[in-house]
Amino acid sequence: MPTTIREIAKLADVSSGTVSRVLNDDPTLSVTEKTRARVKKIANDLAYHHSANSQKKNTLVTVAIVTSMSEQREIDDPYWRNIHQGIKNAAQKQDIKIGPIIRLTDGLGKVNLSHFSAVIVTGDTSADAIKKIKKMNQNLVLVDARSRFSDIDIVQPDLSNMTERILNELHQTGRQNIAFIGGNNEQINLDGKIESVLTDSRTDVYEKWVQQHKQAKKMLVGNWTAQAGTIAAKQLLAQAQPFDALLVASDAIAVGAIKVLQEAGFVIGQDISIVSFDDLALVAYLNPSLTTVNLPQHALGSAALQQAKELADRDRTWTKWTTIPSKLIYRDSFQK
């Protein structure tokens, strides 16, 4: 009689489900490498053969999400949570299995990324960490990362062009003193430590733009929370230089800044124009409603998953860099 999974489970002292998942190379299974090796050795010794069903399961694409974002950062800044949800939604439609989110802020630990069909990395990760992940798994896609590698896929939003467009439109409507509140990004190593702090591309564009237009730079950069917006707006008001427009790098930051400006007596949309990024659902219901850039976060996640699947299926051998266009949503805080 042929060997059964139940017999292997008994000899390996694990459940039948564990045996099935080990033999089908399920990377989301949380067991030690020693247990995996023991189960496979017993199966080989007993000349166990996968059924047609099992062989079909072996073709399942499994994708790991590795992020430099902590859980708290995702709470403060829903941008990343929406990208991750976009990956998961696309995976459900294509019968692709997504493992639990691996957060580098907790350290990679003993996670073996080679067990996955592909890996998607979201957020800024150090170049050294990216190279080490690439060694573990060649099928790698980066999402919204400042680092570029000639042999690694990337999916990114169109931040730089949109930032310049907003600054130009503010200037064309007569706003002569444009301030900026942004956020910095931390590059994380595999051990969870911060290697460096990077400026955001919107910050870079703003600095270049005010220099070209011979305007005074009125810029504050912190983290990505509403509280950071509150602090930055108070500091801008305390400075001697007035401003009649404000560009903010995220809606979360903008909410904090708007509260301070309204308390200071500014009429948003009249005394000062404000434009932000992300197009979170709540900003359409602010009073006044916030003009913001719709960054298609679910599309970023979906595109990253598609590229990961292409790499896993060996559908192409070249590197793909994808830029997802954004859209400026005009509301009360700024009308073109």
PDB file of C-alpha atoms in Angstrom, residues 44-333:
ATOM      1  CA  ASN A  44      11.681  10.358   0.944  1.00  0.00           C
ATOM      2  CA  ASP A  45      12.653   7.303   2.999  1.00  0.00           C
ATOM      3  CA  LEU A  46       9.109   5.960   2.654  1.00  0.00           C
ATOM      4  CA  ALA A  47       9.064   6.768  -1.081  1.00  0.00           C
ATOM      5  CA  TYR A  48       6.027   8.989  -0.651  1.00  0.00           C
ATOM      6  CA  HIS A  49       4.665  10.396  -3.915  1.00  0.00           C
ATOM      7  CA  HIS A  50       2.493  13.492  -4.213  1.00  0.00           C
ATOM      8  CA  SER A  51      -0.949  12.930  -5.638  1.00  0.00           C
ATOM      9  CA  ALA A  52      -2.062  14.886  -8.713  1.00  0.00           C
ATOM     10  CA  ASN A  53      -3.797  17.252  -6.302  1.00  0.00           C
ATOM     11  CA  SER A  54      -0.611  17.817  -4.361  1.00  0.00           C
ATOM     12  CA  GLN A  55       1.371  18.463  -7.502  1.00  0.00           C
ATOM     13  CA  LYS A  56      -1.177  21.076  -8.477  1.00  0.00           C
ATOM     14  CA  LYS A  57      -0.744  22.756  -5.118  1.00  0.00           C
ATOM     15  CA  ASN A  58       2.981  22.976  -5.727  1.00  0.00           C
ATOM     16  CA  THR A  59       2.288  25.455  -8.521  1.00  0.00           C
ATOM     17  CA  LEU A  60       0.670  27.913  -6.091  1.00  0.00           C
ATOM     18  CA  VAL A  61       2.421  31.283  -6.119  1.00  0.00           C
ATOM     19  CA  THR A  62       3.325  32.492  -2.627  1.00  0.00           C
ATOM     20  CA  VAL A  63       4.447  36.080  -2.020  1.00  0.00           C
ATOM     21  CA  ALA A  64       6.043  37.608   1.068  1.00  0.00           C
ATOM     22  CA  ILE A  65       5.463  41.253   2.013  1.00  0.00           C
ATOM     23  CA  VAL A  66       8.486  42.752   3.769  1.00  0.00           C
ATOM     24  CA  THR A  67       8.055  46.317   5.014  1.00  0.00           C
ATOM     25  CA  SER A  68      10.185  48.925   6.744  1.00  0.00           C
ATOM     26  CA  MET A  69       6.989  50.287   8.342  1.00  0.00           C
ATOM     27  CA  SER A  70       6.067  49.560  11.952  1.00  0.00           C
ATOM     28  CA  GLU A  71       2.447  48.871  12.870  1.00  0.00           C
ATOM     29  CA  GLN A  72       2.272  52.309  14.514  1.00  0.00           C
ATOM     30  CA  ARG A  73       3.516  54.002  11.320  1.00  0.00           C
ATOM     31  CA  GLU A  74       0.733  52.291   9.356  1.00  0.00           C
ATOM     32  CA  ILE A  75      -1.805  53.556  11.893  1.00  0.00           C
ATOM     33  CA  ASP A  76      -0.467  57.122  11.704  1.00  0.00           C
ATOM     34  CA  ASP A  77      -0.071  57.061   7.909  1.00  0.00           C
ATOM     35  CA  PRO A  78      -2.699  54.865   6.142  1.00  0.00           C
ATOM     36  CA  TYR A  79      -0.828  55.182   2.836  1.00  0.00           C
ATOM     37  CA  TRP A  80       1.191  52.028   3.487  1.00  0.00           C
ATOM     38  CA  ARG A  81      -1.730  50.085   4.904  1.00  0.00           C
ATOM     39  CA  ASN A  82      -3.657  50.788   1.701  1.00  0.00           C
ATOM     40  CA  ILE A  83      -0.753  49.564  -0.448  1.00  0.00           C
ATOM     41  CA  HIS A  84      -0.595  46.320   1.526  1.00  0.00           C
ATOM     42  CA  GLN A  85      -4.353  45.914   1.161  1.00  0.00           C
ATOM     43  CA  GLY A  86      -4.001  46.452  -2.582  1.00  0.00           C
ATOM     44  CA  ILE A  87      -1.513  43.579  -2.725  1.00  0.00           C
ATOM     45  CA  LYS A  88      -3.837  41.307  -0.746  1.00  0.00           C
ATOM     46  CA  ASN A  89      -6.921  42.208  -2.790  1.00  0.00           C
ATOM     47  CA  ALA A  90      -5.109  41.438  -6.051  1.00  0.00           C
ATOM     48  CA  ALA A  91      -3.794  38.174  -4.607  1.00  0.00           C
ATOM     49  CA  GLN A  92      -7.290  36.981  -3.751  1.00  0.00           C
ATOM     50  CA  LYS A  93      -8.419  37.482  -7.338  1.00  0.00           C
ATOM     51  CA  GLN A  94      -5.494  35.465  -8.712  1.00  0.00           C
ATOM     52  CA  ASP A  95      -5.357  32.685  -6.107  1.00  0.00           C
ATOM     53  CA  ILE A  96      -1.956  33.868  -4.880  1.00  0.00           C
ATOM     54  CA  LYS A  97      -1.076  33.220  -1.248  1.00  0.00           C
ATOM     55  CA  ILE A  98       0.255  36.137   0.821  1.00  0.00           C
ATOM     56  CA  GLY A  99       2.155  35.411   4.017  1.00  0.00           C
ATOM     57  CA  PRO A 100       1.938  37.513   7.192  1.00  0.00           C
ATOM     58  CA  ILE A 101       3.536  40.948   6.820  1.00  0.00           C
ATOM     59  CA  ILE A 102       7.196  40.803   7.862  1.00  0.00           C
ATOM     60  CA  ARG A 103       8.214  44.043   9.585  1.00  0.00           C
ATOM     61  CA  LEU A 104      11.906  44.908   9.497  1.00  0.00           C
ATOM     62  CA  THR A 105      11.364  47.138  12.518  1.00  0.00           C
ATOM     63  CA  ASP A 106      11.078  43.836  14.429  1.00  0.00           C
ATOM     64  CA  GLY A 107      14.074  42.374  12.587  1.00  0.00           C
ATOM     65  CA  LEU A 108      14.002  39.717   9.886  1.00  0.00           C
ATOM     66  CA  GLY A 109      15.087  37.070  12.364  1.00  0.00           C
ATOM     67  CA  LYS A 110      15.187  33.526  10.989  1.00  0.00           C
ATOM     68  CA  VAL A 111      12.591  34.099   8.271  1.00  0.00           C
ATOM     69  CA  ASN A 112      13.734  32.260   5.146  1.00  0.00           C
ATOM     70  CA  LEU A 113      12.544  34.295   2.172  1.00  0.00           C
ATOM     71  CA  SER A 114      13.800  31.670  -0.278  1.00  0.00           C
ATOM     72  CA  HIS A 115      10.688  29.577   0.501  1.00  0.00           C
ATOM     73  CA  PHE A 116       8.446  32.154  -1.223  1.00  0.00           C
ATOM     74  CA  SER A 117       7.837  32.410  -4.953  1.00  0.00           C
ATOM     75  CA  ALA A 118       8.577  36.150  -4.787  1.00  0.00           C
ATOM     76  CA  VAL A 119       9.097  38.986  -2.302  1.00  0.00           C
ATOM     77  CA  ILE A 120       7.602  42.497  -2.287  1.00  0.00           C
ATOM     78  CA  VAL A 121       9.425  45.110  -0.173  1.00  0.00           C
ATOM     79  CA  THR A 122       7.501  48.256   0.755  1.00  0.00           C
ATOM     80  CA  GLY A 123       9.072  51.438   2.084  1.00  0.00           C
ATOM     81  CA  ASP A 124      12.698  52.470   2.374  1.00  0.00           C
ATOM     82  CA  THR A 125      15.121  49.682   3.187  1.00  0.00           C
ATOM     83  CA  SER A 126      18.897  50.017   3.230  1.00  0.00           C
ATOM     84  CA  ALA A 127      20.812  49.070   0.094  1.00  0.00           C
ATOM     85  CA  ASP A 128      22.654  46.378   2.036  1.00  0.00           C
ATOM     86  CA  ALA A 129      19.361  44.877   3.232  1.00  0.00           C
ATOM     87  CA  ILE A 130      17.955  44.867  -0.304  1.00  0.00           C
ATOM     88  CA  LYS A 131      21.040  43.077  -1.624  1.00  0.00           C
ATOM     89  CA  LYS A 132      20.769  40.436   1.116  1.00  0.00           C
ATOM     90  CA  ILE A 133      17.076  39.891   0.388  1.00  0.00           C
ATOM     91  CA  LYS A 134      17.915  39.600  -3.315  1.00  0.00           C
ATOM     92  CA  LYS A 135      20.403  36.827  -2.484  1.00  0.00           C
ATOM     93  CA  MET A 136      17.663  34.959  -0.621  1.00  0.00           C
ATOM     94  CA  ASN A 137      15.086  35.429  -3.376  1.00  0.00           C
ATOM     95  CA  GLN A 138      15.809  36.641  -6.896  1.00  0.00           C
ATOM     96  CA  ASN A 139      12.142  37.465  -7.537  1.00  0.00           C
ATOM     97  CA  LEU A 140      12.062  40.839  -5.804  1.00  0.00           C
ATOM     98  CA  VAL A 141       9.863  43.928  -6.287  1.00  0.00           C
ATOM     99  CA  LEU A 142      10.314  47.249  -4.442  1.00  0.00           C
ATOM    100  CA  VAL A 143       7.372  49.589  -3.812  1.00  0.00           C
ATOM    101  CA  ASP A 144       7.880  53.356  -3.372  1.00  0.00           C
ATOM    102  CA  ALA A 145      11.557  53.143  -2.426  1.00  0.00           C
ATOM    103  CA  ARG A 146      14.154  55.855  -3.040  1.00  0.00           C
ATOM    104  CA  SER A 147      16.870  53.309  -3.874  1.00  0.00           C
ATOM    105  CA  ARG A 148      17.170  52.074  -7.475  1.00  0.00           C
ATOM    106  CA  PHE A 149      18.875  48.898  -8.663  1.00  0.00           C
ATOM    107  CA  SER A 150      19.395  47.974 -12.308  1.00  0.00           C
ATOM    108  CA  ASP A 151      18.393  44.357 -11.670  1.00  0.00           C
ATOM    109  CA  ILE A 152      15.412  44.848  -9.324  1.00  0.00           C
ATOM    110  CA  ASP A 153      11.798  45.650 -10.221  1.00  0.00           C
ATOM    111  CA  ILE A 154      10.173  48.730  -8.725  1.00  0.00           C
ATOM    112  CA  VAL A 155       6.683  50.239  -8.588  1.00  0.00           C
ATOM    113  CA  GLN A 156       6.391  53.892  -7.625  1.00  0.00           C
ATOM    114  CA  PRO A 157       3.907  56.781  -7.559  1.00  0.00           C
ATOM    115  CA  ASP A 158       4.510  59.888  -9.653  1.00  0.00           C
ATOM    116  CA  LEU A 159       5.428  62.238  -6.797  1.00  0.00           C
ATOM    117  CA  SER A 160       8.037  64.526  -8.331  1.00  0.00           C
ATOM    118  CA  ASN A 161       6.086  65.648 -11.407  1.00  0.00           C
ATOM    119  CA  MET A 162       2.918  66.174  -9.379  1.00  0.00           C
ATOM    120  CA  THR A 163       4.745  68.232  -6.748  1.00  0.00           C
ATOM    121  CA  GLU A 164       6.149  70.543  -9.409  1.00  0.00           C
ATOM    122  CA  ARG A 165       2.731  70.854 -11.047  1.00  0.00           C
ATOM    123  CA  ILE A 166       1.100  71.894  -7.753  1.00  0.00           C
ATOM    124  CA  LEU A 167       3.769  74.490  -7.038  1.00  0.00           C
ATOM    125  CA  ASN A 168       3.344  75.931 -10.530  1.00  0.00           C
ATOM    126  CA  GLU A 169      -0.449  76.081 -10.202  1.00  0.00           C
ATOM    127  CA  LEU A 170      -0.248  77.783  -6.807  1.00  0.00           C
ATOM    128  CA  HIS A 171       2.151  80.329  -8.271  1.00  0.00           C
ATOM    129  CA  GLN A 172      -0.046  80.902 -11.335  1.00  0.00           C
ATOM    130  CA  THR A 173      -3.012  81.764  -9.119  1.00  0.00           C
ATOM    131  CA  GLY A 174      -1.004  84.544  -7.480  1.00  0.00           C
ATOM    132  CA  ARG A 175       0.419  82.788  -4.429  1.00  0.00           C
ATOM    133  CA  GLN A 176       3.886  84.254  -4.008  1.00  0.00           C
ATOM    134  CA  ASN A 177       4.993  82.786  -0.682  1.00  0.00           C
ATOM    135  CA  ILE A 178       4.617  79.016  -0.666  1.00  0.00           C
ATOM    136  CA  ALA A 179       5.555  77.029   2.449  1.00  0.00           C
ATOM    137  CA  PHE A 180       6.094  73.291   2.692  1.00  0.00           C
ATOM    138  CA  ILE A 181       5.640  70.685   5.427  1.00  0.00           C
ATOM    139  CA  GLY A 182       7.114  67.267   4.674  1.00  0.00           C
ATOM    140  CA  GLY A 183       8.302  64.046   6.231  1.00  0.00           C
ATOM    141  CA  ASN A 184      11.553  62.107   6.294  1.00  0.00           C
ATOM    142  CA  ASN A 185      11.929  58.405   5.555  1.00  0.00           C
ATOM    143  CA  GLU A 186      14.087  56.037   7.586  1.00  0.00           C
ATOM    144  CA  GLN A 187      16.118  53.359   5.833  1.00  0.00           C
ATOM    145  CA  ILE A 188      15.931  50.140   7.852  1.00  0.00           C
ATOM    146  CA  ASN A 189      18.422  47.273   8.015  1.00  0.00           C
ATOM    147  CA  LEU A 190      17.496  43.594   8.317  1.00  0.00           C
ATOM    148  CA  ASP A 191      18.128  43.766  12.061  1.00  0.00           C
ATOM    149  CA  GLY A 192      15.509  46.504  12.456  1.00  0.00           C
ATOM    150  CA  LYS A 193      18.010  49.312  13.059  1.00  0.00           C
ATOM    151  CA  ILE A 194      17.895  52.661  11.249  1.00  0.00           C
ATOM    152  CA  GLU A 195      20.822  53.004   8.848  1.00  0.00           C
ATOM    153  CA  SER A 196      20.053  56.507   7.567  1.00  0.00           C
ATOM    154  CA  VAL A 197      17.330  59.116   7.131  1.00  0.00           C
ATOM    155  CA  LEU A 198      16.335  60.124   3.599  1.00  0.00           C
ATOM    156  CA  THR A 199      14.565  63.238   2.391  1.00  0.00           C
ATOM    157  CA  ASP A 200      11.324  62.616   0.528  1.00  0.00           C
ATOM    158  CA  SER A 201      11.227  63.382  -3.213  1.00  0.00           C
ATOM    159  CA  ARG A 202       8.564  66.079  -2.603  1.00  0.00           C
ATOM    160  CA  THR A 203      10.996  67.873  -0.311  1.00  0.00           C
ATOM    161  CA  ASP A 204      13.709  67.762  -2.976  1.00  0.00           C
ATOM    162  CA  VAL A 205      11.355  69.192  -5.613  1.00  0.00           C
ATOM    163  CA  TYR A 206      10.184  72.009  -3.325  1.00  0.00           C
ATOM    164  CA  GLU A 207      13.744  73.087  -2.505  1.00  0.00           C
ATOM    165  CA  LYS A 208      14.696  73.133  -6.173  1.00  0.00           C
ATOM    166  CA  TRP A 209      11.514  74.970  -7.173  1.00  0.00           C
ATOM    167  CA  VAL A 210      11.838  77.861  -4.678  1.00  0.00           C
ATOM    168  CA  GLN A 211      15.463  78.285  -5.670  1.00  0.00           C
ATOM    169  CA  GLN A 212      14.551  78.503  -9.358  1.00  0.00           C
ATOM    170  CA  HIS A 213      11.741  80.985  -8.647  1.00  0.00           C
ATOM    171  CA  LYS A 214      13.876  83.030  -6.264  1.00  0.00           C
ATOM    172  CA  GLN A 215      11.445  82.565  -3.387  1.00  0.00           C
ATOM    173  CA  ALA A 216      12.395  82.284   0.257  1.00  0.00           C
ATOM    174  CA  LYS A 217      12.410  78.699   1.510  1.00  0.00           C
ATOM    175  CA  LYS A 218       9.819  78.154   4.235  1.00  0.00           C
ATOM    176  CA  MET A 219      10.091  74.451   4.952  1.00  0.00           C
ATOM    177  CA  LEU A 220       9.754  72.143   7.945  1.00  0.00           C
ATOM    178  CA  VAL A 221      10.233  68.386   7.827  1.00  0.00           C
ATOM    179  CA  GLY A 222       9.413  65.885  10.559  1.00  0.00           C
ATOM    180  CA  ASN A 223       7.501  62.624  10.789  1.00  0.00           C
ATOM    181  CA  TRP A 224       4.234  61.637   9.118  1.00  0.00           C
ATOM    182  CA  THR A 225       1.674  62.263  11.873  1.00  0.00           C
ATOM    183  CA  ALA A 226      -1.025  64.873  12.445  1.00  0.00           C
ATOM    184  CA  GLN A 227       0.906  65.995  15.505  1.00  0.00           C
ATOM    185  CA  ALA A 228       3.921  66.716  13.286  1.00  0.00           C
ATOM    186  CA  GLY A 229       1.674  68.948  11.174  1.00  0.00           C
ATOM    187  CA  THR A 230       0.520  70.809  14.275  1.00  0.00           C
ATOM    188  CA  ILE A 231       4.078  71.417  15.439  1.00  0.00           C
ATOM    189  CA  ALA A 232       5.294  72.477  11.987  1.00  0.00           C
ATOM    190  CA  ALA A 233       2.404  74.915  11.423  1.00  0.00           C
ATOM    191  CA  LYS A 234       3.080  76.607  14.778  1.00  0.00           C
ATOM    192  CA  GLN A 235       6.754  76.953  13.888  1.00  0.00           C
ATOM    193  CA  LEU A 236       5.932  78.428  10.478  1.00  0.00           C
ATOM    194  CA  LEU A 237       3.608  80.995  12.067  1.00  0.00           C
ATOM    195  CA  ALA A 238       6.311  81.910  14.569  1.00  0.00           C
ATOM    196  CA  GLN A 239       8.735  82.796  11.787  1.00  0.00           C
ATOM    197  CA  ALA A 240       8.949  86.345  10.463  1.00  0.00           C
ATOM    198  CA  GLN A 241       8.294  85.322   6.849  1.00  0.00           C
ATOM    199  CA  PRO A 242       4.590  85.261   5.868  1.00  0.00           C
ATOM    200  CA  PHE A 243       3.159  82.598   3.555  1.00  0.00           C
ATOM    201  CA  ASP A 244      -0.031  82.508   1.509  1.00  0.00           C
ATOM    202  CA  ALA A 245       0.087  78.885   0.343  1.00  0.00           C
ATOM    203  CA  LEU A 246       1.017  75.595   1.958  1.00  0.00           C
ATOM    204  CA  LEU A 247       1.991  72.322   0.310  1.00  0.00           C
ATOM    205  CA  VAL A 248       1.903  69.300   2.633  1.00  0.00           C
ATOM    206  CA  ALA A 249       3.380  65.861   1.926  1.00  0.00           C
ATOM    207  CA  SER A 250       0.457  63.868   3.368  1.00  0.00           C
ATOM    208  CA  ASP A 251      -3.156  64.320   4.427  1.00  0.00           C
ATOM    209  CA  ALA A 252      -2.372  63.134   7.955  1.00  0.00           C
ATOM    210  CA  ILE A 253       0.146  65.958   8.402  1.00  0.00           C
ATOM    211  CA  ALA A 254      -2.216  68.444   6.737  1.00  0.00           C
ATOM    212  CA  VAL A 255      -5.031  67.735   9.217  1.00  0.00           C
ATOM    213  CA  GLY A 256      -2.814  68.852  12.101  1.00  0.00           C
ATOM    214  CA  ALA A 257      -1.574  71.921  10.233  1.00  0.00           C
ATOM    215  CA  ILE A 258      -5.085  73.064   9.226  1.00  0.00           C
ATOM    216  CA  LYS A 259      -6.266  73.000  12.835  1.00  0.00           C
ATOM    217  CA  VAL A 260      -3.475  75.372  13.880  1.00  0.00           C
ATOM    218  CA  LEU A 261      -4.014  77.751  10.948  1.00  0.00           C
ATOM    219  CA  GLN A 262      -7.755  77.980  11.563  1.00  0.00           C
ATOM    220  CA  GLU A 263      -7.167  78.693  15.245  1.00  0.00           C
ATOM    221  CA  ALA A 264      -4.792  81.467  14.155  1.00  0.00           C
ATOM    222  CA  GLY A 265      -7.618  83.072  12.146  1.00  0.00           C
ATOM    223  CA  PHE A 266      -6.746  81.971   8.615  1.00  0.00           C
ATOM    224  CA  VAL A 267      -9.650  81.351   6.243  1.00  0.00           C
ATOM    225  CA  ILE A 268      -8.534  78.254   4.337  1.00  0.00           C
ATOM    226  CA  GLY A 269      -9.010  78.671   0.591  1.00  0.00           C
ATOM    227  CA  GLN A 270      -9.058  82.467   0.816  1.00  0.00           C
ATOM    228  CA  ASP A 271      -6.240  83.734   3.031  1.00  0.00           C
ATOM    229  CA  ILE A 272      -4.175  80.654   2.296  1.00  0.00           C
ATOM    230  CA  SER A 273      -4.319  77.841  -0.258  1.00  0.00           C
ATOM    231  CA  ILE A 274      -3.506  74.330   0.940  1.00  0.00           C
ATOM    232  CA  VAL A 275      -2.742  71.216  -1.102  1.00  0.00           C
ATOM    233  CA  SER A 276      -1.807  67.794   0.237  1.00  0.00           C
ATOM    234  CA  PHE A 277      -1.160  64.200  -0.850  1.00  0.00           C
ATOM    235  CA  ASP A 278      -2.970  60.840  -0.360  1.00  0.00           C
ATOM    236  CA  ASP A 279      -6.690  61.668  -0.798  1.00  0.00           C
ATOM    237  CA  LEU A 280      -7.772  59.924   2.397  1.00  0.00           C
ATOM    238  CA  ALA A 281     -11.546  59.540   2.654  1.00  0.00           C
ATOM    239  CA  LEU A 282     -11.880  61.912   5.610  1.00  0.00           C
ATOM    240  CA  VAL A 283     -10.356  64.998   3.925  1.00  0.00           C
ATOM    241  CA  ALA A 284     -13.353  65.437   1.620  1.00  0.00           C
ATOM    242  CA  TYR A 285     -15.425  66.058   4.771  1.00  0.00           C
ATOM    243  CA  LEU A 286     -13.167  68.634   6.407  1.00  0.00           C
ATOM    244  CA  ASN A 287     -14.472  72.180   6.582  1.00  0.00           C
ATOM    245  CA  PRO A 288     -13.301  73.426   4.178  1.00  0.00           C
ATOM    246  CA  SER A 289     -12.608  70.245   2.203  1.00  0.00           C
ATOM    247  CA  LEU A 290      -8.978  69.592   1.312  1.00  0.00           C
ATOM    248  CA  THR A 291      -7.498  69.690  -2.183  1.00  0.00           C
ATOM    249  CA  THR A 292      -5.237  66.662  -2.387  1.00  0.00           C
ATOM    250  CA  VAL A 293      -3.446  64.279  -4.721  1.00  0.00           C
ATOM    251  CA  ASN A 294      -5.032  60.908  -5.228  1.00  0.00           C
ATOM    252  CA  LEU A 295      -2.157  58.441  -5.030  1.00  0.00           C
ATOM    253  CA  PRO A 296      -3.664  55.144  -6.261  1.00  0.00           C
ATOM    254  CA  GLN A 297      -2.354  53.059  -3.385  1.00  0.00           C
ATOM    255  CA  HIS A 298      -4.354  49.946  -4.242  1.00  0.00           C
ATOM    256  CA  ALA A 299      -3.058  50.199  -7.815  1.00  0.00           C
ATOM    257  CA  LEU A 300       0.522  50.392  -6.521  1.00  0.00           C
ATOM    258  CA  GLY A 301      -0.060  47.199  -4.548  1.00  0.00           C
ATOM    259  CA  SER A 302      -1.790  45.456  -7.443  1.00  0.00           C
ATOM    260  CA  ALA A 303       0.971  46.390  -9.902  1.00  0.00           C
ATOM    261  CA  ALA A 304       3.647  45.157  -7.494  1.00  0.00           C
ATOM    262  CA  LEU A 305       1.871  41.817  -7.129  1.00  0.00           C
ATOM    263  CA  GLN A 306       1.548  41.434 -10.896  1.00  0.00           C
ATOM    264  CA  GLN A 307       5.251  42.045 -11.367  1.00  0.00           C
ATOM    265  CA  ALA A 308       6.071  39.609  -8.561  1.00  0.00           C
ATOM    266  CA  LYS A 309       3.934  36.953 -10.266  1.00  0.00           C
ATOM    267  CA  GLU A 310       5.634  37.566 -13.609  1.00  0.00           C
ATOM    268  CA  LEU A 311       9.007  37.013 -11.974  1.00  0.00           C
ATOM    269  CA  ALA A 312       7.813  33.905 -10.132  1.00  0.00           C
ATOM    270  CA  ASP A 313       6.334  32.454 -13.339  1.00  0.00           C
ATOM    271  CA  ARG A 314       9.509  33.307 -15.267  1.00  0.00           C
ATOM    272  CA  ASP A 315       7.388  35.266 -17.742  1.00  0.00           C
ATOM    273  CA  ARG A 316      10.200  37.757 -18.348  1.00  0.00           C
ATOM    274  CA  THR A 317      13.931  38.152 -17.785  1.00  0.00           C
ATOM    275  CA  TRP A 318      14.221  41.948 -17.858  1.00  0.00           C
ATOM    276  CA  THR A 319      13.811  44.494 -15.071  1.00  0.00           C
ATOM    277  CA  LYS A 320      10.608  46.529 -14.993  1.00  0.00           C
ATOM    278  CA  TRP A 321      10.272  49.985 -13.414  1.00  0.00           C
ATOM    279  CA  THR A 322       6.635  51.076 -13.235  1.00  0.00           C
ATOM    280  CA  THR A 323       5.342  54.572 -12.400  1.00  0.00           C
ATOM    281  CA  ILE A 324       1.666  54.855 -11.484  1.00  0.00           C
ATOM    282  CA  PRO A 325       0.169  58.285 -12.394  1.00  0.00           C
ATOM    283  CA  SER A 326      -1.586  60.330  -9.710  1.00  0.00           C
ATOM    284  CA  LYS A 327      -4.527  62.742  -9.936  1.00  0.00           C
ATOM    285  CA  LEU A 328      -5.057  66.150  -8.320  1.00  0.00           C
ATOM    286  CA  ILE A 329      -8.494  66.373  -6.695  1.00  0.00           C
ATOM    287  CA  TYR A 330      -9.588  70.039  -6.427  1.00  0.00           C
ATOM    288  CA  ARG A 331     -11.672  70.984  -3.388  1.00  0.00           C
ATOM    289  CA  ASP A 332     -12.305  74.089  -1.287  1.00  0.00           C
ATOM    290  CA  SER A 333      -8.781  74.584   0.097  1.00  0.00           C
TER     291      SER A 333
END
